[in-house]
Amino acid sequence: MAEKESEEIVEFYESKKQGSILGDADFIDRIKEKYLFSDPDIEVTEKRKIRGEGVVVLVKREICRTFKVDESCLFQGKRGTVNIPRLMALLLSKELSGLKLSELGYYFGLSNYRTVGTHCWRFRNKIKGDKGLQKNISSLMRIYSQEKT
């Protein structure tokens, strides 16, 4: 107890975005492989959230690649403007991750779960009338399903 905390521990608790597993990248990968991807019958309390986090990371990466934007673009929202990459990442994350709206809000800088739901609902309605957006959504869904297998 008298020893000073390690820098890793201090960074973990000071971080605004904390992962579900504390450790270096190799340790996190081993834990995920052992408990999340190996045996679907193993019950892990945080399994849904950890898998959801992985989906959000994948969706963000693909959206940034597809739209040739930096990840910071996915956190930018301004009343009266439409940020297609952000809305698409939010909707795909909602559809694919299994995370709660409040959890999704955390990954996109939205403080209220209702805002997440409203953005997704409005964007889904916008997609209905736009063949280009429908094509983008379908393409990104295919990429996700290929990487999942």
C-alpha positions as a printed NumPy array, in Angstrom:
array([[  0.   ,   0.   ,   0.   ],
       [  2.918,   2.353,   0.659],
       [  4.279,   1.887,  -2.874],
       [  3.507,   4.426,  -5.549],
       [  1.003,   3.396,  -8.248],
       [  2.452,   2.376, -11.586],
       [  2.156,   4.823, -14.465],
       [ -0.13 ,   2.374, -16.3  ],
       [ -2.602,   2.303, -13.393],
       [ -2.589,   6.092, -13.081],
       [ -3.174,   6.515, -16.846],
       [ -5.985,   3.947, -16.756],
       [ -7.924,   5.724, -14.013],
       [ -7.268,   9.215, -15.384],
       [ -8.424,   8.225, -18.867],
       [-11.847,   9.416, -19.939],
       [-12.206,   6.316, -22.102],
       [-11.512,   3.24 , -20.054],
       [-11.576,  -0.17 , -21.647],
       [-13.125,  -3.126, -19.906],
       [ -9.78 ,  -4.876, -19.411],
       [ -6.7  ,  -3.399, -17.735],
       [ -3.35 ,  -4.522, -19.111],
       [ -1.014,  -4.255, -22.065],
       [ -2.175,  -5.055, -25.597],
       [ -0.885,  -8.662, -25.532],
       [ -2.679,  -9.395, -22.254],
       [ -5.936,  -7.867, -23.525],
       [ -5.721,  -9.91 , -26.738],
       [ -5.11 , -13.143, -24.76 ],
       [ -8.087, -12.478, -22.477],
       [-10.378, -11.656, -25.385],
       [ -9.283, -14.789, -27.258],
       [ -9.71 , -17.035, -24.219],
       [-13.026, -15.714, -22.924],
       [-14.747, -14.046, -25.841],
       [-13.881, -15.833, -29.04 ],
       [-13.023, -19.408, -28.075],
       [-16.115, -20.831, -26.396],
       [-19.507, -19.174, -26.91 ],
       [-20.91 , -21.041, -23.895],
       [-18.524, -19.403, -21.423],
       [-20.463, -16.784, -19.506],
       [-18.555, -13.598, -18.856],
       [-20.413, -10.702, -17.283],
       [-18.743,  -8.046, -19.436],
       [-18.774, -10.146, -22.635],
       [-21.524,  -8.133, -24.344],
       [-19.794,  -4.845, -23.588],
       [-16.315,  -6.029, -24.614],
       [-17.594,  -7.449, -27.911],
       [-19.581,  -4.275, -28.484],
       [-16.449,  -2.181, -27.96 ],
       [-14.679,  -4.248, -30.603],
       [-17.523,  -3.7  , -33.051],
       [-17.477,   0.058, -32.466],
       [-13.714,   0.148, -33.083],
       [-14.144,  -1.812, -36.324],
       [-17.06 ,   0.347, -37.495],
       [-15.157,   3.559, -36.776],
       [-12.107,   2.264, -38.663],
       [-14.153,   1.293, -41.717],
       [-16.123,   4.541, -41.745],
       [-12.909,   6.571, -41.551],
       [-11.374,   4.509, -44.363],
       [-14.5  ,   4.676, -46.539],
       [-15.069,   8.411, -46.143],
       [-11.342,   9.276, -45.896],
       [-11.797,  11.179, -42.637],
       [ -9.946,  11.264, -39.338],
       [-11.606,   9.639, -36.321],
       [-12.029,  13.068, -34.744],
       [-14.686,  13.732, -37.417],
       [-16.865,  11.099, -35.728],
       [-17.079,  13.251, -32.588],
       [-18.076,  16.463, -34.338],
       [-21.691,  17.476, -34.299],
       [-23.1  ,  20.882, -35.059],
       [-26.756,  21.858, -35.008],
       [-28.044,  22.383, -38.539],
       [-25.327,  20.352, -40.283],
       [-25.308,  16.69 , -41.241],
       [-22.134,  14.724, -40.511],
       [-22.763,  11.609, -42.64 ],
       [-19.69 ,   9.636, -41.445],
       [-20.611,  10.231, -37.795],
       [-24.266,   9.339, -38.264],
       [-23.405,   6.244, -40.289],
       [-20.872,   5.079, -37.693],
       [-23.399,   5.666, -34.929],
       [-26.185,   3.78 , -36.723],
       [-23.958,   0.839, -37.711],
       [-22.563,   0.639, -34.181],
       [-26.099,   0.6  , -32.79 ],
       [-27.217,  -2.103, -35.211],
       [-24.164,  -4.342, -34.854],
       [-22.701,  -3.912, -31.378],
       [-25.458,  -4.837, -28.952],
       [-24.433,  -1.915, -26.753],
       [-26.965,   0.243, -24.931],
       [-27.639,   3.725, -26.289],
       [-25.895,   5.282, -23.276],
       [-22.821,   3.111, -23.928],
       [-22.797,   4.13 , -27.597],
       [-23.067,   7.77 , -26.603],
       [-19.842,   7.384, -24.66 ],
       [-17.96 ,   6.223, -27.772],
       [-19.264,   9.122, -29.877],
       [-19.096,  11.963, -27.372],
       [-22.845,  12.13 , -26.785],
       [-23.896,  12.57 , -23.177],
       [-27.564,  11.605, -23.474],
       [-28.883,   8.23 , -24.642],
       [-31.932,   9.959, -26.16 ],
       [-29.653,  11.925, -28.466],
       [-28.16 ,   8.659, -29.739],
       [-31.625,   7.228, -30.402],
       [-32.823,  10.401, -32.123],
       [-29.737,  10.596, -34.366],
       [-30.156,   6.948, -35.386],
       [-33.894,   7.329, -36.031],
       [-33.445,  10.469, -38.154],
       [-30.543,   8.997, -40.112],
       [-32.464,   5.77 , -40.774],
       [-35.283,   7.901, -42.244],
       [-32.772,   9.845, -44.35 ],
       [-31.332,   6.587, -45.717],
       [-34.757,   5.454, -46.936],
       [-34.756,   8.198, -49.555],
       [-31.106,   8.034, -50.574],
       [-29.865,   5.131, -52.716],
       [-26.216,   6.162, -52.254],
       [-26.459,   5.952, -48.472],
       [-28.274,   2.617, -48.745],
       [-25.407,   1.302, -50.873],
       [-22.798,   2.568, -48.365],
       [-24.615,   0.946, -45.432],
       [-24.908,  -2.381, -47.282],
       [-21.238,  -2.292, -48.243],
       [-20.11 ,  -1.579, -44.691],
       [-22.366,  -4.324, -43.312],
       [-20.694,  -6.785, -45.715],
       [-17.225,  -5.669, -44.581],
       [-18.221,  -6.224, -40.957],
       [-19.665,  -9.682, -41.639],
       [-16.477, -10.704, -43.504],
       [-14.2  ,  -9.541, -40.674],
       [-16.404, -11.204, -38.055],
       [-15.911, -14.653, -39.586]])
